[in-house]
Coordinates of C-alpha atoms in Angstrom, one line a residue:
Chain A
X1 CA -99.7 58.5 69.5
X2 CA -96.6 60.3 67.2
X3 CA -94.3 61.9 68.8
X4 CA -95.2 66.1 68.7
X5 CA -93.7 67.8 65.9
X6 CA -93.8 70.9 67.6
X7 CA -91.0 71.9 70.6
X8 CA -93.9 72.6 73.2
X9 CA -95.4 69.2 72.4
X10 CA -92.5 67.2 73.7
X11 CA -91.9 69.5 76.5
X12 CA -95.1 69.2 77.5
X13 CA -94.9 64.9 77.5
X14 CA -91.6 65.5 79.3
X15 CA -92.9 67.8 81.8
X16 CA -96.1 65.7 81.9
X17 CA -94.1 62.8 83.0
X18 CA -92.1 64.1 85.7
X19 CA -95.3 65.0 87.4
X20 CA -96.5 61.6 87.0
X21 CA -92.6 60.7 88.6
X22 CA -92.9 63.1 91.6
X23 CA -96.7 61.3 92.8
X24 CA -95.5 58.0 92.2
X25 CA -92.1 58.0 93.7
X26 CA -93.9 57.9 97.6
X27 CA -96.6 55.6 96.3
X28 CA -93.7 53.3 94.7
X29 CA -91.7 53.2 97.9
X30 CA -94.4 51.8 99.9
X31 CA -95.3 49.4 97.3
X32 CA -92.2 47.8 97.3
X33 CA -92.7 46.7 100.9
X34 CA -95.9 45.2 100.2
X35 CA -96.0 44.2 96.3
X36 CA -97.3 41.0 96.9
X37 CA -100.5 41.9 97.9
X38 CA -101.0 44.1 94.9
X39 CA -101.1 41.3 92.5
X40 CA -104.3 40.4 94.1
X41 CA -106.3 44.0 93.5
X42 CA -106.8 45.8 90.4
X43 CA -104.6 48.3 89.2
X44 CA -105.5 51.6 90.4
X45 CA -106.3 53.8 87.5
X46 CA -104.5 57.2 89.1
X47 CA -101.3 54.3 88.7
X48 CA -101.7 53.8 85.1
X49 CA -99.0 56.1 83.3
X50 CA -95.6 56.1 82.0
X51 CA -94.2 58.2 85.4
X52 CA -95.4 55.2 87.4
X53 CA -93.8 52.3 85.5
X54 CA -90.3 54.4 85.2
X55 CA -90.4 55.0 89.1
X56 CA -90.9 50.9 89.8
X57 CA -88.3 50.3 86.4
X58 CA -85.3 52.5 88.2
X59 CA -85.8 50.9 91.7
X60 CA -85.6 47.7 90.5
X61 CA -81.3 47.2 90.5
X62 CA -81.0 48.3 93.9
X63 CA -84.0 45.8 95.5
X64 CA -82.2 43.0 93.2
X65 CA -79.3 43.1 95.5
X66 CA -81.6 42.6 98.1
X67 CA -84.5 40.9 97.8
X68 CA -84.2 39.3 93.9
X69 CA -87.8 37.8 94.3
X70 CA -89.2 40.9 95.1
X71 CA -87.2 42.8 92.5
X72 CA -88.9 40.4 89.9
X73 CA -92.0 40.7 91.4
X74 CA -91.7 44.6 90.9
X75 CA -90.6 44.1 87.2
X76 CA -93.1 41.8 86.4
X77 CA -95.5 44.7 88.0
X78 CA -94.0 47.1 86.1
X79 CA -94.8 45.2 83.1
X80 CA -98.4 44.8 84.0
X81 CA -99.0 48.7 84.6
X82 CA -97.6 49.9 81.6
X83 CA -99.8 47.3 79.6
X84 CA -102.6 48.8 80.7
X85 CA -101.8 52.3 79.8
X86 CA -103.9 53.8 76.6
X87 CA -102.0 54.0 73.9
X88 CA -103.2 57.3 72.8
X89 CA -101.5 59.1 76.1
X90 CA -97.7 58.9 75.2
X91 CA -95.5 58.9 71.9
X92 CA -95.4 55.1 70.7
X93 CA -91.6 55.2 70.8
X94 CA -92.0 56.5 75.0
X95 CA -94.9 53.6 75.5
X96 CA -92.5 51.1 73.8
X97 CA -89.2 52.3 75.6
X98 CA -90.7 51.8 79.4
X99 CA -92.5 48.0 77.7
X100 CA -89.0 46.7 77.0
X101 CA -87.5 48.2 79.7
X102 CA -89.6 46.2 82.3
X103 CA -89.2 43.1 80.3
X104 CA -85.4 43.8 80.1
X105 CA -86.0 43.8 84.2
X106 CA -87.4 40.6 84.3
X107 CA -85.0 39.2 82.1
X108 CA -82.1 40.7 84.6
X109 CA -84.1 39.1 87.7
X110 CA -84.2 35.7 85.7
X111 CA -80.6 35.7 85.1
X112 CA -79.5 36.8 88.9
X113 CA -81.1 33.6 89.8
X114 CA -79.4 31.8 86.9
X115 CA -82.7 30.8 85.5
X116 CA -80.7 31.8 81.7
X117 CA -83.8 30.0 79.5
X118 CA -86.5 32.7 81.1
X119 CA -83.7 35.4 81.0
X120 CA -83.0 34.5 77.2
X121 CA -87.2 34.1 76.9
X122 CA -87.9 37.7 78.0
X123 CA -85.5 39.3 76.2
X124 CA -86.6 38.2 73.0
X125 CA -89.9 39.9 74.3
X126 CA -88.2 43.2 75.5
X127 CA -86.4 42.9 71.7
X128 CA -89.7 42.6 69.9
X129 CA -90.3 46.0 71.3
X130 CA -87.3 47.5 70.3
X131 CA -87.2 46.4 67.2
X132 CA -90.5 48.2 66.1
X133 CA -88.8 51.6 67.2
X134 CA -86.1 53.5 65.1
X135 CA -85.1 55.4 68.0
X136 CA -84.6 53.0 71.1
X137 CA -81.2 52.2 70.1
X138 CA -79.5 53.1 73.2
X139 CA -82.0 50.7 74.9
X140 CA -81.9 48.3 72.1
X141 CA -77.9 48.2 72.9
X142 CA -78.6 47.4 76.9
X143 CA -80.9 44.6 76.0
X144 CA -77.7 43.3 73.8
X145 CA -75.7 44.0 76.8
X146 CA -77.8 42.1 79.0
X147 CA -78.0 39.2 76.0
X148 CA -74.1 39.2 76.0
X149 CA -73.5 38.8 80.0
X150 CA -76.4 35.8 79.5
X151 CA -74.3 34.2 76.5
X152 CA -71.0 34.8 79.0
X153 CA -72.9 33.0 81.5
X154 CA -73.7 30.1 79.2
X155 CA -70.3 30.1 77.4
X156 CA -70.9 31.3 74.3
X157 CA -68.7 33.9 74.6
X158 CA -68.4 34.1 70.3
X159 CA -71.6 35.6 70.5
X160 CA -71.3 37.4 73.4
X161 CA -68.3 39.4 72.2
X162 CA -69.7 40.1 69.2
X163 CA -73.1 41.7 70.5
X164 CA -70.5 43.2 73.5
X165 CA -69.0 45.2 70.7
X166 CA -72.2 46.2 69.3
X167 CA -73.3 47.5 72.6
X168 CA -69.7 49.5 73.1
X169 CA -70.0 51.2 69.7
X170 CA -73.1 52.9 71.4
X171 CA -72.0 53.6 74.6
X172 CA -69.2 55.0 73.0
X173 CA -71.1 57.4 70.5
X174 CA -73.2 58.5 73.3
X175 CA -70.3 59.0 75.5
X176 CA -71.2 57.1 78.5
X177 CA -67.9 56.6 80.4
X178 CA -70.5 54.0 83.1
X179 CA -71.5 52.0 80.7
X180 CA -68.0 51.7 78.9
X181 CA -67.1 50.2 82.0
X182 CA -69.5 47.9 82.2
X183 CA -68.7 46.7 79.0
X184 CA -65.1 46.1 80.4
X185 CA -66.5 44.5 83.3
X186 CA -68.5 42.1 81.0
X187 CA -65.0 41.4 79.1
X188 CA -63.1 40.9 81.9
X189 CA -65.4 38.4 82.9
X190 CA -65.2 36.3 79.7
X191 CA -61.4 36.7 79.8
X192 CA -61.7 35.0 83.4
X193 CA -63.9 32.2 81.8
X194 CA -62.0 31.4 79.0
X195 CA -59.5 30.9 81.9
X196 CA -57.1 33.5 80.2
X197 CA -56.4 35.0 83.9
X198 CA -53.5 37.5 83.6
X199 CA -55.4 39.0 81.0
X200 CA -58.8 38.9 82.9
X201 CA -57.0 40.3 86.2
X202 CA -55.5 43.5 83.3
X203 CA -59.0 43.6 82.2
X204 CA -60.2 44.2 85.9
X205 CA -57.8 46.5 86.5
X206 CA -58.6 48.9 83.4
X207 CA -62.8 48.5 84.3
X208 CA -62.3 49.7 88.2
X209 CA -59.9 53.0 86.7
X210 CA -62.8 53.8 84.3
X211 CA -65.4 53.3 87.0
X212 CA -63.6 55.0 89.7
X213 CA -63.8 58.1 87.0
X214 CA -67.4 57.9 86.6
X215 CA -68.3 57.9 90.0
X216 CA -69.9 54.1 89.2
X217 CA -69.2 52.6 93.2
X218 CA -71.4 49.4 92.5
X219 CA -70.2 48.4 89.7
X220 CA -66.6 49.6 90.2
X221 CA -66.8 46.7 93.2
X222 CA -67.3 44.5 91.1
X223 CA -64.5 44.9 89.2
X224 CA -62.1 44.6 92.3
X225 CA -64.3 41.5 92.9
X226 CA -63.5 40.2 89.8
X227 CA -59.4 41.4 90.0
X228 CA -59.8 39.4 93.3
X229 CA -60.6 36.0 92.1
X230 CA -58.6 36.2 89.2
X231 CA -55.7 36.8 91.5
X232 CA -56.5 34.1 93.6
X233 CA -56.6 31.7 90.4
X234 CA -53.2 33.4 89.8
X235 CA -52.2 31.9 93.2
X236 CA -51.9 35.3 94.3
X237 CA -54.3 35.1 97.6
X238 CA -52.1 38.0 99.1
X239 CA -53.0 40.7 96.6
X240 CA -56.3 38.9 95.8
X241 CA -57.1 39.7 99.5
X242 CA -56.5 43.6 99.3
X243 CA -59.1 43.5 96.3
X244 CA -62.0 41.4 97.6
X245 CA -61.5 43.6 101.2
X246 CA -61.6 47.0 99.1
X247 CA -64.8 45.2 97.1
X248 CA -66.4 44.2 100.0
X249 CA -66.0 47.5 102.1
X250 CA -68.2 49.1 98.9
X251 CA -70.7 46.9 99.1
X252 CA -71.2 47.2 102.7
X253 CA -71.7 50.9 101.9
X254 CA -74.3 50.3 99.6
X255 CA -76.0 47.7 101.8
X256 CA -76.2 45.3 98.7
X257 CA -76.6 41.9 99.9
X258 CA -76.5 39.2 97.9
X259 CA -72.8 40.7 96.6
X260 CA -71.4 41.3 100.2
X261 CA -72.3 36.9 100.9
X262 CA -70.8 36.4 97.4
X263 CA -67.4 38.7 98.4
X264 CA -67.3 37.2 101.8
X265 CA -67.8 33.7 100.1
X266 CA -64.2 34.9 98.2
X267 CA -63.0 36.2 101.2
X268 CA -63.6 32.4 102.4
X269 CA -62.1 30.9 99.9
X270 CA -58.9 33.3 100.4
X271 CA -58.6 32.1 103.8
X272 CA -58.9 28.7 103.0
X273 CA -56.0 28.7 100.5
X274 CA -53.9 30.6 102.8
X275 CA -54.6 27.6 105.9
X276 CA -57.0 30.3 108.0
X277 CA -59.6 27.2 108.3
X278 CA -61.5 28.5 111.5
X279 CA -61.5 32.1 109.7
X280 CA -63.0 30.3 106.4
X281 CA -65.6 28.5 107.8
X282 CA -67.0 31.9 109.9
X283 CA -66.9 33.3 106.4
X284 CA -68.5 30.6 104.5
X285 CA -71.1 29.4 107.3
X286 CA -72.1 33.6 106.9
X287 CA -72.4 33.5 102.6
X288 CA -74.2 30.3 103.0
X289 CA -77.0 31.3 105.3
X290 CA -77.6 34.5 103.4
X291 CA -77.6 32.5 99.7
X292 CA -80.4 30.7 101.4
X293 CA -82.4 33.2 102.9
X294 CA -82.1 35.0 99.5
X295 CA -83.6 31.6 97.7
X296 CA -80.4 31.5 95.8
X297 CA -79.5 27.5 96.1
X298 CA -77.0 27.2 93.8
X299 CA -74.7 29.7 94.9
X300 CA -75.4 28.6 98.4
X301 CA -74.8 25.1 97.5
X302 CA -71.0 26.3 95.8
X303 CA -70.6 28.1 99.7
X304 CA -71.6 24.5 101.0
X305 CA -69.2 22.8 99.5
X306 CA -66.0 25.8 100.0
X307 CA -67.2 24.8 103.8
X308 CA -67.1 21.2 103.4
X309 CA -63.4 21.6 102.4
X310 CA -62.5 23.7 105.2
X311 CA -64.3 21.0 107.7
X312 CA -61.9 18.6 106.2
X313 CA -59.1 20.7 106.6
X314 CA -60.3 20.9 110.5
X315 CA -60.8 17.6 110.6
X316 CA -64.6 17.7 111.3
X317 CA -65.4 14.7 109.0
X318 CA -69.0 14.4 110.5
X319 CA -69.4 18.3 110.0
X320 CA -68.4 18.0 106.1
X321 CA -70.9 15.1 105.8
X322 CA -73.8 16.9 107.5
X323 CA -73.5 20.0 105.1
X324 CA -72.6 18.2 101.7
X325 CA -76.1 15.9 103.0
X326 CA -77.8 19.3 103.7
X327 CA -76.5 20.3 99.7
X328 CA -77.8 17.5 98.3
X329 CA -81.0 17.8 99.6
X330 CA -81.5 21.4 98.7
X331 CA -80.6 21.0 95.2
X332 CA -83.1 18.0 95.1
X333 CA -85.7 20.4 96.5
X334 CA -84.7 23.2 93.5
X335 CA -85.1 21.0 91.0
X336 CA -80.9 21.9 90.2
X337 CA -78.9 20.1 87.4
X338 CA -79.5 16.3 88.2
X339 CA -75.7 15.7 87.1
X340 CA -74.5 17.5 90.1
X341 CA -76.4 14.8 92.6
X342 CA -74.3 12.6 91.4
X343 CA -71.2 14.7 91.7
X344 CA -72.4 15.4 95.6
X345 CA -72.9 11.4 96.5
X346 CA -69.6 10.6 94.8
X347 CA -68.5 13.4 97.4
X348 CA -70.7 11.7 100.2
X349 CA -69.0 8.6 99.8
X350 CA -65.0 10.0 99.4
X351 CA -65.5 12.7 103.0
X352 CA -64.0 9.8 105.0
X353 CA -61.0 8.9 102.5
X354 CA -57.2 10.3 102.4
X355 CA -58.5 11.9 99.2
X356 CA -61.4 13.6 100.6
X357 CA -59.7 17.4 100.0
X358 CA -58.7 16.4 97.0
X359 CA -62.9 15.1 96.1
X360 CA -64.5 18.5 97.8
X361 CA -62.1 20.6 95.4
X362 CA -62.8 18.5 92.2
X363 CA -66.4 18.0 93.2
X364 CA -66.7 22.2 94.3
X365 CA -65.0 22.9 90.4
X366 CA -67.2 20.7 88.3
X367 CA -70.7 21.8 90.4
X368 CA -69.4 25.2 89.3
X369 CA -68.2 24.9 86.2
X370 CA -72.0 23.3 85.1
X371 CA -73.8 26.6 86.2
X372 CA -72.7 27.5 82.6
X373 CA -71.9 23.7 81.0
X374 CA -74.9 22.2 82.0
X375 CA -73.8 19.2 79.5
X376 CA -70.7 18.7 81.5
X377 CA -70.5 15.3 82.6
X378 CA -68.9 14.1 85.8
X379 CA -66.0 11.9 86.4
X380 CA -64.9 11.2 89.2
X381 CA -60.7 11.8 90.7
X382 CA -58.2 10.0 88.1
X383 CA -57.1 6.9 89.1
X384 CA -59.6 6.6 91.4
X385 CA -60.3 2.7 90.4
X386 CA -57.1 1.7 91.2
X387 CA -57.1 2.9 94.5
X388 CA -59.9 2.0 95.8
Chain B
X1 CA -78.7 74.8 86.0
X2 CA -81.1 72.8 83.7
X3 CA -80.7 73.2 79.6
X4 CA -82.5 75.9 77.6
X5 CA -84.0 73.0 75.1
X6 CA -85.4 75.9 73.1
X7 CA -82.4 77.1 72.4
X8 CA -80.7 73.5 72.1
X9 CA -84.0 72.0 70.0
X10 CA -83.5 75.5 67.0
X11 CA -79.9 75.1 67.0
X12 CA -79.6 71.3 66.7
X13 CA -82.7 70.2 64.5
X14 CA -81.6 71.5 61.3
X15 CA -78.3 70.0 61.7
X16 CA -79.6 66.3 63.0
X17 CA -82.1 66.9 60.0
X18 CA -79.1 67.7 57.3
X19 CA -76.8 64.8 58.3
X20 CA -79.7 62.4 58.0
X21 CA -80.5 63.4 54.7
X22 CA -77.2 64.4 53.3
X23 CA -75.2 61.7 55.0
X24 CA -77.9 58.8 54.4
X25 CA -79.9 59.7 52.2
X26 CA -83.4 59.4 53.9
X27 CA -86.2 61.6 52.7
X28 CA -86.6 64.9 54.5
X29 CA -90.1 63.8 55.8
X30 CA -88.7 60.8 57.6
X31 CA -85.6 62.8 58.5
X32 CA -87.7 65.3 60.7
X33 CA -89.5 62.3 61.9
X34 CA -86.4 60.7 63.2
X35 CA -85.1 64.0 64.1
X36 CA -88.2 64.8 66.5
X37 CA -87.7 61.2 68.0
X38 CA -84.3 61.8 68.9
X39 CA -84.6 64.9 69.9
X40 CA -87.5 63.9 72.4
X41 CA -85.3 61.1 73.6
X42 CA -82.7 64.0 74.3
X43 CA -85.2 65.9 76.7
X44 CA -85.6 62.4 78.7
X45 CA -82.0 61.7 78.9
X46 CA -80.9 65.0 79.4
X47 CA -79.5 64.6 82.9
X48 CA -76.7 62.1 82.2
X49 CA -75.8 63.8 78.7
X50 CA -72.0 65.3 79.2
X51 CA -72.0 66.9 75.4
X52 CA -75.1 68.0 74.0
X53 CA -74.0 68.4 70.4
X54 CA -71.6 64.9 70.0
X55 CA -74.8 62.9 71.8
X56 CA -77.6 64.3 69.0
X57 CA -75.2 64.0 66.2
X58 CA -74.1 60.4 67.2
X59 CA -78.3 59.5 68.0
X60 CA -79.1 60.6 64.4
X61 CA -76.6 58.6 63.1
X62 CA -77.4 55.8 64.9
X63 CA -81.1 56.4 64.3
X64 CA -80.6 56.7 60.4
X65 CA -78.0 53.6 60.1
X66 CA -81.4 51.5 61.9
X67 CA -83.6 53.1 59.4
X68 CA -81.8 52.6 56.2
X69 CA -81.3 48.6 57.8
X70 CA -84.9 48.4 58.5
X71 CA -85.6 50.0 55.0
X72 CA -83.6 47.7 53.4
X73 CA -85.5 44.4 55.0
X74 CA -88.7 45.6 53.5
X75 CA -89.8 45.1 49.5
X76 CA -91.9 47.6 47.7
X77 CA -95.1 46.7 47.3
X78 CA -96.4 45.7 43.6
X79 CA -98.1 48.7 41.8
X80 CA -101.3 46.9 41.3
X81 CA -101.6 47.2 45.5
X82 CA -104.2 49.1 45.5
X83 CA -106.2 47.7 43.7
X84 CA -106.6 44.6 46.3
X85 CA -107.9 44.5 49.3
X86 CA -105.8 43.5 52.3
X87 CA -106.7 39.6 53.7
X88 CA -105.6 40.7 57.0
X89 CA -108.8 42.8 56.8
X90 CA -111.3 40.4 55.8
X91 CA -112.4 39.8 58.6
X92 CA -112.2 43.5 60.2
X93 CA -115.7 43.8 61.2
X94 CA -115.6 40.5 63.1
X95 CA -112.0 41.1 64.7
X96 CA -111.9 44.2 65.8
X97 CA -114.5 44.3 68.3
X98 CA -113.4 41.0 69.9
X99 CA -110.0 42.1 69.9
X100 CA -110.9 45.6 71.5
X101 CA -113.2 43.5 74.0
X102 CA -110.5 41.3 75.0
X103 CA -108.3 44.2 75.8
X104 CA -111.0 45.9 77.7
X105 CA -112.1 42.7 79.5
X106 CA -108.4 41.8 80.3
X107 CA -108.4 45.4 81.8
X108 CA -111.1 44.6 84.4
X109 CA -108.7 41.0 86.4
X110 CA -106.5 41.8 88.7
X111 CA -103.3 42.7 88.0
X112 CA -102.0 38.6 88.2
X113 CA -105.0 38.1 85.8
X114 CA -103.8 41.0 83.9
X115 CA -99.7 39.9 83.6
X116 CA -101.1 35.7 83.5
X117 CA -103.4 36.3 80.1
X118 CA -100.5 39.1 78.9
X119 CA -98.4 36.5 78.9
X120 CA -100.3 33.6 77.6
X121 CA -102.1 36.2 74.9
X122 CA -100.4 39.0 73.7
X123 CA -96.7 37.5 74.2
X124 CA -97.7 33.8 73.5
X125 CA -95.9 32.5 76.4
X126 CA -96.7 28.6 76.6
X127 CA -97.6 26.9 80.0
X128 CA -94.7 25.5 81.0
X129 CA -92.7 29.2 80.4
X130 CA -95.9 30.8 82.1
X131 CA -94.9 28.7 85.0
X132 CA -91.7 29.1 84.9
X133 CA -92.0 33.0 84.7
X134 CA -94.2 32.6 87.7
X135 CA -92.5 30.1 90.0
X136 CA -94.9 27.5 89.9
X137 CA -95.9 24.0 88.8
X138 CA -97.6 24.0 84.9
X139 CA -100.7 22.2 86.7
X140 CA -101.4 25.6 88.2
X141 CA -100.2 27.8 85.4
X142 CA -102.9 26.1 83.4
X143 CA -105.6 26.7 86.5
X144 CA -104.6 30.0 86.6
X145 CA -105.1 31.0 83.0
X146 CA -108.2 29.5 82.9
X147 CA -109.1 30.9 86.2
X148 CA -108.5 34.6 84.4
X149 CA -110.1 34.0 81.7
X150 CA -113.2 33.0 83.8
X151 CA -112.8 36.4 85.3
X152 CA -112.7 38.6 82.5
X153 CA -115.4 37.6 81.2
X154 CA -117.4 37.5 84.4
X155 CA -115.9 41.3 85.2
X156 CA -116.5 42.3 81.7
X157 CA -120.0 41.1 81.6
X158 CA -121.1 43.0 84.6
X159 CA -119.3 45.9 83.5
X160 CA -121.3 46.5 80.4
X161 CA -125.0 45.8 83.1
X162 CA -123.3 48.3 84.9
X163 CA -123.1 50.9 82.0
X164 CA -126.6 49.3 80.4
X165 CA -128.7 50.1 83.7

């Protein structure tokens, strides 16, 4: 269908689809709780319409913080409604817009679980969409947004600055102070991996002003998150601690999960470089259980081995081996970059050496630095040989 | 207090009109096209637009700059076009219903039948990504496909009895 010529004729679709909105935002809300049942039955036909697949599109963010299976789960449903709905009932360009919205939601739930070749996979999907439409190009410039924080992830931030910039010359034209920062947020972040810190942590510092001005609590944590660990790589833990704390007390507001285990995971690591050992390990032993129950492995792997370090500190040798065992076994079990296995038995073998805080650290670096190097090969401490 | 768009859609649509035609050149038909787009986007974005006039005057722009790029991709077709018929509609008579059967067959699976031959179908996903997208081994990606397929056709077929009897 074209998009109505006439005034009344868009008012109409626009009035038409908050209706839809209003009966599907109670029907949404209990779906959530029990989507996986759904997938089983057909898709009621009363569900079938643009107002549906926005309600279960805008929910999504919030139950990825929680629950990031379920969240995929919902974008994947999302997905599947509005393929169903008849073509002839909406504008092309509205049809299209809510399409590669749910595919950019998928894409998002792939990348939160660091899955980047199915993130990368359905944006090109959620792109072919766009691309057929003149007008989506505020969309178009969020699924280049999203693109860029994947490429940032994978470390090729070339391209990711150049579609970032894209992205900002929209934001910017449509005068979205929220998404500017997020764009900051997203640079910031680069900064920090191309391990130019001071200029990460002045990065940081410029996204949380912008997104304490637009009222943006979520993401204006994580950019004291981010000022936080830049300022710990600064060797700054004292001020690093203020910014994680602030960050942390946010996300506790919001109730948002899998960012309060990653904060308190920092907050971890604070305490370990400033000696607090007992105080780390609460932390830590805390991220890691949730990482888990949130089927996150790799991040709960990185709080394994934070831990391990601080059962060295303590002394607890046979603790250190029992979790860096427990690691090895769950990235076994998730199928994980076989490169860090042998990075974690290297580790197995060095917990009882004088060198063993000096292994965890190296070992907890390069396990982290191959989320986004997966190439990266491992060697072990230098002048290990000659020790030995 | 929500915008007047009637007031907001006769003072704006001449303007978004004039700068896409004076400032880039595009025909007035597609202008008003592209206007009416951007306009109707407005209506859906309303709530989180600070200023009314800088957001539809930066939309147009941005919608005409993609049109004149997308314009510029395509080559005019040779005069003697119509003259041809089109190859992708040799076949029309033969295509059309399957295609329009498959859609309506796919319509009647579940909704996992309904995202699983999406996928495999319409978005040519291959195994291994239809696993991947769905969290489980390839062995039962391929089951499940075929699985779907199996359904459709067994759904479809007693759909049309249905409407027959």
């Amino acid at each position: 269908m074209k998009t109505p010529r006439s005034f009344a004729g868009k008012l109409a679709i626009v009035e038409q689809i908050r209706e839809e909105r209003r009966r599907a935002r109670p029907v949404v809300e209990r779906l959530v709780a029990t989507i996986e049942r759904h997938w089983d039955e057909e898709i009621p036909d009363e569900w079938r319409n643009v107002g549906f697949v926005q309600e279960l599109n805008d929910v999504f963010p919030t139950i990825l913080q929680q629950n990031p299976g379920t969240a995929h789960s919902i974008a994947q449903y999302a997905l599947t409604v509005a393929t169903t709905i008849p073509p002839d009932r909406y504008p092309s360009m509205i049809l299209t817009g809510v399409k590669a919205t749910a595919w950019r939601r998928i894409a998002q739930a792939h990348h939160y679980q660091s899955d980047y070749p199915s993130a990368l996979r359905a944006l090109d999907a959620a792109e072919k969409y766009l691309w057929a439409e003149v007008g989506l190009f505020e969309e178009r410039a969020t699924a280049g947004f999203v693109r860029a924080m994947i490429y940032a992830d994978l470390q090729r931030f070339d391209e990711a600055v150049t579609l970032l910039s894209d992205s900002e010359e929209i934001f910017a034209d449509a005068g979205d102070v929220r998404l500017r920062g997020h764009c900051l947020l997203l640079r910031g972040t680069i900064a920090y991996r191309q391990h130019r810190l001071l200029a990460a942590a002045r990065i940081f510092r410029e996204a949380a002003e912008v997104l304490r001005e637009a009222d943006d609590l979520r993401h204006l944590a994580s950019a004291l998150q981010g000022l936080g660990v830049a300022e710990i790589d600064l060797g700054e833990p004292a001020s690093a601690l203020g910014a994680c704390q602030d960050a942390l007390s946010i996300f506790s507001d919001l109730g948002l999960t899998g960012e309060i285990a990653r904060t308190k995971g920092f907050l971890g690591r604070i305490s370990l470089s400033l000696g607090r050992y007992p105080e780390a390990r609460k932390l830590l032993t805390e991220t890691r259980s949730v990482f888990l129950s949130l089927h996150m492995p790799e991040e709960a792997g990185l709080a394994g081995l934070e831990l391990v370090e601080s059962f060295i500190a303590l002394r607890e040798e046979f603790r250190a081996m029992a979790v860096v065992e427990e690691v090895i076994a769950e990235f076994r079990r998730a199928n994980l970059n076989g490169r860090a296995a042998t990075a974690l038995a290297y580790l197995r073998d060095m917990v009882s050496s004088p060198r063993a805080p000096e292994a965890a650290r190296h070992v907890r670096k390069y396990v982290e630095a191959l989320k986004h190097e997966p190439e990266r090969l491992f060697m072990p401490l230098p002048d290990d040989d000659q020790r030995s | 207090m929500p915008p007047d768009f009637a007031a907001l859609y006769e003072e704006h649509l001449p303007l978004m009109v004039g700068i896409a035609v004076g400032r880039f050149g595009i025909s007035e038909t597609d202008a008003e096209t592209l206007a009416h787009e951007v306009f109707l986007d407005f209506i859906l974005k309303a709530h989180r637009v600070t200023s009314v006039r800088a957001w539809l005057v930066a939309s147009i722009c941005n919608a005409s700059r993609y049109y004149g790029r997308v314009r510029a991709r395509s080559e005019s077709l040779p005069d003697s076009i119509d003259e041809k018929p089109d190859p992708h509609l040799a076949r029309v008579v033969d295509m059309w219903p399957d295609q329009l059967a498959a859609r309506q067959a796919f319509a009647c699976t579940t909704a996992r039948c309904q995202l699983v031959l999406h996928l495999r179908y319409f978005e040519e996903y291959s195994i291994p990504e239809i696993a991947r997208e769905l969290n489980t081994t390839e062995k039962y990606a391929a089951k499940l496909v075929s699985e779907c397929l199996r359904q459709a056709k067994r759904r479809y077929d007693e759909q049309a009895r249905g409407s027959k009897s």
